[in-house]
Amino acid sequence: MKKLIQLFTVVFVSAFALLYVTSYLNSSEGYSGKNTLTVYNWGDYIDPDLIKKFEKETGIKVIYQTFDSNEAMMTKIAQGGTTFDVAVPSEYAISKMKEEGLLLPIDHSKLPNLKYIDPRFLNLSFDPGNKYSIPYFWGTVGIVYNPEMLGGKKITSWNDLWDPNLKNQILLVDGAREIMGMALNSLHYSLNDTNKAHLQEAKRKLDALTPNIKAIVGDEIKMLLANEEAAVGIVWSGDAAEIMSENEKLDYVIPKEGTNLWFDNMVIPKTAKNIEGAHQFINFMLDPKNAAQNAEYVGYSTPNAKALEYLPKEIVEDERFYPSDELAEKLEVYENLGKKMLAYYNELFLEFKMHKK
Ligand code: N2P
């Protein structure tokens, strides 16, 4: 009898363990069926209440996973073995994913809310006709800083960052294109430069910035700057807006040498299992009230023209976060530089990070 109980316990425990492991695997790798939708997005890039609202409205359960760079996201999708239904890459990554056959076409007839997007964010060169991608947020890369911690000093350019008075005061966002781009711009080169001598010069210039760099970090950059752990941060504009709402002493500048103008769009990766649900989710995020709620929560700029009506005037009229067409034209959008060149950018950035340590 004792043996029988033991056997029963073993069988019971293993069955449970198996159930647990499979459900864990499903959720960690993104399991999508008809009633689930796996969304793969940047960290801190959605109001969690909107996920709940979508689930309630549609009866679809959302499995939400995050990434912190286009490169990490692309690798994961290209590897396969995942079932992401919606992802949110930036423009150069969209162009690369299209080239590699990693995206499914989007059916515009299922997106009645697409009409709310400002036409200046549609039909851009990385995806003519928006066949594969629908605008989510847009912005710039710039400098957020605390004038009080710098004794009232103003920062206006990338080159100001090399000032020896900024020793151990700068936090950098952990992105190869962003940081290589700022070094290139500081040398008055394009942030899409493919001349290897220029790229090496940019890497040497970054190495020379090392004494001023406190750390290269992920999403925690916002908390560190708001808490005045460092005086300066190289960040995406929306992160700056969020930091500034936490600590009003900080300011955000678009450096005078120029910088990156980026567009993050929603796509349906090849890995999708719930294509219908993916369209429902995209259309839900395009709803002007939802888009405004999302923009207000995360701090990023919405491409949804109708949503702007629901946002505070002082936000949408702030040129730092909603640069005019005239200013935007002077900024550069990342181009898809091809596999080899992108790998070279990553390699130099990695070498710089090692040099820093
Ligand atoms: C939000 C990240 C924004 C990504 N944490 C900019 N492309």
XYZ file of C-alpha atoms and ligand atoms in Angstrom:
364
model
C 0.000 0.000 0.000
C 2.847 2.349 0.983
C 4.497 1.643 -2.396
C 1.249 2.409 -4.171
C 0.938 5.753 -2.390
C 4.561 6.517 -3.274
C 3.967 5.649 -6.900
C 0.810 7.720 -6.941
C 2.688 10.686 -5.434
C 5.477 10.420 -8.014
C 3.019 10.273 -10.913
C 0.973 13.131 -9.501
C 3.987 15.368 -8.825
C 5.525 14.719 -12.254
C 2.244 15.447 -14.015
C 2.035 18.724 -12.170
C 5.660 19.572 -12.899
C 5.076 18.858 -16.592
C 2.019 21.068 -16.619
C 3.940 23.828 -14.891
C 6.928 23.587 -17.231
C 4.801 23.639 -20.378
C 2.771 26.586 -19.208
C 5.991 28.381 -18.233
C 7.543 27.669 -21.623
C 4.418 28.821 -23.388
C 4.337 32.084 -21.564
C 8.058 32.761 -21.749
C 8.347 32.041 -25.445
C 5.073 33.614 -26.365
C 2.303 31.141 -26.912
C -0.444 32.446 -29.104
C -3.662 30.794 -30.040
C -7.012 32.209 -30.982
C -7.619 33.640 -27.550
C -4.138 34.857 -26.763
C -2.021 37.534 -28.335
C 1.698 37.887 -27.771
C 2.942 41.462 -27.957
C 6.696 42.162 -28.105
C 7.505 45.786 -27.303
C 10.190 48.077 -25.849
C 10.342 48.293 -22.034
C 8.098 50.983 -20.465
C 6.353 51.581 -23.772
C 2.656 51.026 -23.036
C 0.139 51.967 -20.375
C -0.646 48.601 -18.712
C -4.265 49.720 -18.251
C -4.644 49.692 -22.028
C -3.667 46.030 -22.119
C -6.377 45.303 -19.546
C -8.885 47.373 -21.522
C -8.048 45.487 -24.738
C -8.430 42.144 -22.956
C -11.801 43.183 -21.575
C -13.083 44.506 -24.892
C -12.000 41.530 -26.984
C -11.773 38.579 -24.594
C -8.226 38.029 -25.912
C -5.539 37.415 -23.289
C -2.361 39.417 -23.922
C 1.052 37.931 -23.218
C 3.336 40.949 -23.034
C 7.109 40.720 -23.445
C 9.748 43.416 -23.755
C 13.117 44.099 -25.407
C 15.597 46.939 -25.035
C 17.132 47.242 -28.490
C 16.151 46.670 -32.104
C 19.092 44.303 -32.434
C 17.918 42.053 -29.556
C 14.359 42.025 -30.925
C 15.446 41.171 -34.479
C 17.703 38.329 -33.329
C 14.908 36.782 -31.300
C 12.372 36.972 -34.137
C 14.846 35.733 -36.764
C 15.814 32.752 -34.583
C 12.226 31.476 -34.643
C 10.728 29.280 -31.947
C 8.657 32.241 -30.758
C 5.093 33.199 -31.593
C 5.071 36.966 -31.371
C 1.925 38.402 -32.949
C 2.791 42.114 -32.773
C 6.214 43.787 -32.415
C 7.315 47.442 -32.423
C 10.621 47.955 -34.308
C 12.155 51.255 -35.400
C 12.310 52.251 -39.064
C 15.739 50.845 -40.050
C 14.871 47.573 -38.330
C 11.566 47.429 -40.249
C 13.429 47.828 -43.512
C 15.864 45.063 -42.516
C 13.079 42.724 -41.341
C 11.199 43.272 -44.598
C 14.329 42.395 -46.552
C 14.746 39.201 -44.532
C 11.110 38.172 -45.009
C 10.325 38.444 -41.298
C 7.126 40.492 -41.640
C 3.573 39.751 -42.751
C 1.568 42.260 -44.793
C -1.006 44.301 -42.880
C -4.627 44.375 -44.025
C -5.633 48.050 -43.930
C -9.320 47.178 -44.316
C -9.130 45.854 -40.743
C -7.791 49.158 -39.420
C -10.582 51.749 -39.621
C -8.680 53.895 -37.097
C -5.707 54.281 -39.438
C -7.366 57.462 -40.746
C -6.405 59.253 -37.520
C -2.666 59.054 -38.213
C -1.104 62.313 -39.387
C -0.193 61.715 -43.070
C 3.329 63.009 -42.451
C 4.018 59.732 -40.593
C 2.638 57.550 -43.379
C 4.249 56.278 -46.546
C 7.825 56.889 -45.342
C 10.748 55.481 -47.276
C 11.329 52.482 -44.969
C 7.840 51.154 -45.760
C 6.102 52.704 -48.788
C 2.332 52.423 -48.521
C 2.682 51.123 -44.922
C 2.339 47.613 -46.264
C 4.069 46.138 -43.226
C 4.031 48.735 -40.479
C 1.726 51.176 -38.672
C 2.975 54.215 -36.670
C 3.140 53.872 -32.859
C 5.437 56.607 -31.455
C 8.129 58.925 -32.816
C 10.847 61.111 -31.370
C 14.466 62.113 -31.223
C 17.667 61.231 -29.358
C 19.012 64.095 -27.268
C 20.504 65.308 -24.025
C 18.569 65.549 -20.784
C 20.447 67.439 -18.094
C 20.220 69.094 -14.720
C 21.466 72.720 -14.954
C 21.524 73.042 -11.172
C 23.993 70.161 -10.836
C 26.182 71.880 -13.454
C 26.240 75.211 -11.632
C 23.781 76.765 -14.083
C 25.762 75.780 -17.174
C 23.698 75.283 -20.333
C 24.236 72.376 -22.712
C 23.391 72.957 -26.358
C 25.603 70.618 -28.378
C 26.992 67.082 -28.448
C 30.478 68.539 -28.176
C 29.613 70.096 -24.790
C 29.676 66.557 -23.376
C 33.467 66.333 -23.673
C 33.876 69.191 -21.150
C 36.284 67.948 -18.403
C 33.947 69.494 -15.803
C 31.447 66.713 -16.572
C 33.692 64.020 -15.084
C 31.636 60.938 -14.165
C 28.369 62.799 -14.808
C 27.000 61.217 -17.992
C 24.675 58.236 -18.393
C 24.308 56.698 -21.842
C 21.435 54.698 -23.222
C 22.655 51.242 -24.271
C 22.157 51.453 -28.056
C 24.775 51.009 -30.763
C 23.095 53.245 -33.365
C 22.271 55.917 -30.777
C 25.755 56.217 -29.285
C 27.727 55.728 -32.494
C 25.291 58.215 -34.072
C 25.958 60.890 -31.476
C 29.733 60.464 -31.868
C 29.401 60.721 -35.668
C 27.166 63.799 -35.380
C 29.622 65.391 -32.945
C 32.227 65.077 -35.732
C 29.712 66.527 -38.226
C 29.427 63.197 -40.027
C 26.110 61.609 -40.903
C 24.769 59.079 -38.419
C 24.375 56.770 -41.409
C 28.043 57.096 -42.370
C 29.574 53.924 -43.778
C 33.130 55.174 -44.200
C 35.166 52.918 -41.899
C 37.782 55.604 -41.226
C 35.017 57.932 -40.027
C 33.508 55.183 -37.893
C 36.849 54.466 -36.258
C 37.352 58.152 -35.632
C 33.919 58.211 -33.945
C 34.906 55.206 -31.806
C 38.119 56.976 -30.722
C 36.096 60.053 -29.878
C 33.802 57.907 -27.719
C 36.818 56.410 -25.955
C 37.900 59.948 -25.125
C 34.511 60.531 -23.474
C 35.111 57.655 -21.038
C 36.191 59.770 -18.016
C 32.859 61.615 -18.181
C 30.727 58.485 -18.464
C 29.256 57.182 -15.263
C 27.433 54.200 -16.789
C 25.760 52.743 -19.871
C 22.295 51.638 -18.801
C 18.837 50.444 -19.850
C 15.427 51.725 -18.765
C 16.753 52.498 -15.245
C 18.368 55.595 -16.817
C 15.111 57.467 -16.092
C 15.123 56.701 -12.385
C 18.852 57.499 -12.053
C 18.517 60.911 -13.711
C 15.305 61.852 -11.899
C 17.044 60.958 -8.607
C 20.015 63.168 -9.559
C 22.514 60.288 -9.556
C 24.080 61.940 -12.611
C 23.699 65.366 -14.210
C 23.463 64.376 -17.881
C 21.847 61.596 -19.916
C 21.766 60.675 -23.594
C 18.207 59.473 -23.979
C 15.213 59.088 -26.286
C 12.942 62.138 -26.134
C 9.992 60.409 -24.460
C 12.199 59.099 -21.683
C 13.352 62.698 -21.181
C 9.715 63.836 -20.960
C 9.057 61.233 -18.288
C 12.200 62.156 -16.318
C 11.221 65.826 -16.476
C 7.759 65.081 -15.160
C 9.443 63.421 -12.145
C 12.046 66.149 -11.622
C 11.236 69.591 -12.956
C 14.802 70.846 -12.689
C 15.838 68.893 -15.777
C 15.770 70.109 -19.358
C 15.959 68.352 -22.767
C 17.897 69.623 -25.764
C 18.100 68.598 -29.384
C 21.845 69.155 -29.958
C 22.769 71.771 -32.493
C 24.982 69.466 -34.622
C 21.814 67.492 -35.360
C 20.561 64.143 -34.159
C 18.392 61.161 -34.941
C 14.693 61.390 -35.731
C 13.109 57.958 -35.267
C 9.798 56.261 -35.903
C 8.632 53.146 -34.066
C 5.881 51.242 -35.876
C 3.736 48.216 -35.076
C 4.353 45.167 -37.274
C 3.063 41.599 -37.510
C 6.102 39.299 -37.510
C 6.215 36.069 -39.497
C 6.033 34.248 -36.154
C 2.406 35.386 -35.616
C -0.265 32.824 -34.807
C -3.146 35.194 -34.118
C -3.162 37.460 -37.167
C -6.772 38.532 -36.670
C -6.042 39.462 -33.026
C -2.909 41.351 -34.124
C -5.040 43.556 -36.404
C -7.519 44.081 -33.564
C -4.684 45.155 -31.259
C -3.170 47.549 -33.816
C -6.568 49.115 -34.486
C -7.165 49.429 -30.729
C -3.878 51.310 -30.288
C -4.845 53.613 -33.182
C -8.037 54.681 -31.408
C -7.441 58.393 -30.624
C -8.438 58.152 -26.953
C -6.287 55.069 -26.409
C -3.368 56.657 -28.282
C -3.635 59.821 -26.168
C -3.802 57.810 -22.940
C -0.740 55.847 -24.037
C 1.217 58.995 -24.980
C 0.380 60.650 -21.708
C 1.420 57.559 -19.745
C 4.751 56.795 -21.455
C 5.761 60.365 -22.334
C 6.459 59.702 -26.032
C 5.074 61.676 -28.979
C 2.084 60.240 -30.774
C 1.738 60.275 -34.581
C -2.066 60.202 -34.091
C -3.405 63.621 -35.184
C -6.777 63.161 -33.505
C -5.126 62.014 -30.233
C -3.351 65.376 -29.979
C -6.735 66.958 -29.261
C -6.974 64.936 -26.047
C -3.488 65.853 -24.828
C -2.563 68.937 -22.759
C -1.714 71.914 -24.978
C 1.625 72.517 -23.270
C 2.771 69.033 -24.288
C 1.832 69.133 -27.956
C 3.110 72.661 -28.400
C 6.484 71.850 -26.849
C 9.024 71.898 -29.723
C 11.404 69.725 -27.710
C 8.959 66.817 -27.946
C 6.912 67.722 -30.985
C 9.577 69.272 -33.265
C 8.121 71.220 -36.185
C 8.487 69.948 -39.743
C 11.143 72.580 -40.247
C 13.301 71.310 -37.380
C 12.569 67.654 -38.125
C 13.856 68.124 -41.661
C 17.280 68.970 -40.294
C 17.438 65.706 -38.348
C 18.430 62.326 -39.728
C 16.475 59.089 -39.825
C 18.516 55.882 -39.444
C 18.914 54.027 -42.689
C 19.160 50.282 -43.010
C 22.918 50.042 -43.581
C 22.864 46.345 -44.397
C 23.864 43.367 -42.330
C 27.630 43.833 -42.519
C 27.673 47.548 -41.746
C 25.245 47.127 -38.863
C 27.483 44.391 -37.460
C 30.434 46.790 -37.757
C 28.569 49.491 -35.801
C 27.740 46.904 -33.119
C 31.333 45.708 -32.996
C 32.725 49.222 -32.486
C 30.114 49.977 -29.837
C 30.984 46.750 -28.013
C 34.703 47.597 -28.140
C 33.911 51.003 -26.700
C 31.899 49.409 -23.885
C 34.842 47.077 -23.085
C 37.202 50.056 -23.160
C 34.921 51.797 -20.694
C 35.164 48.915 -18.190
C 11.147 53.174 -24.526
C 12.088 52.989 -25.649
C 11.881 53.886 -26.790
C 12.481 53.398 -28.000
N 11.679 52.687 -23.336
C 12.858 54.387 -28.995
N 12.969 53.814 -30.249
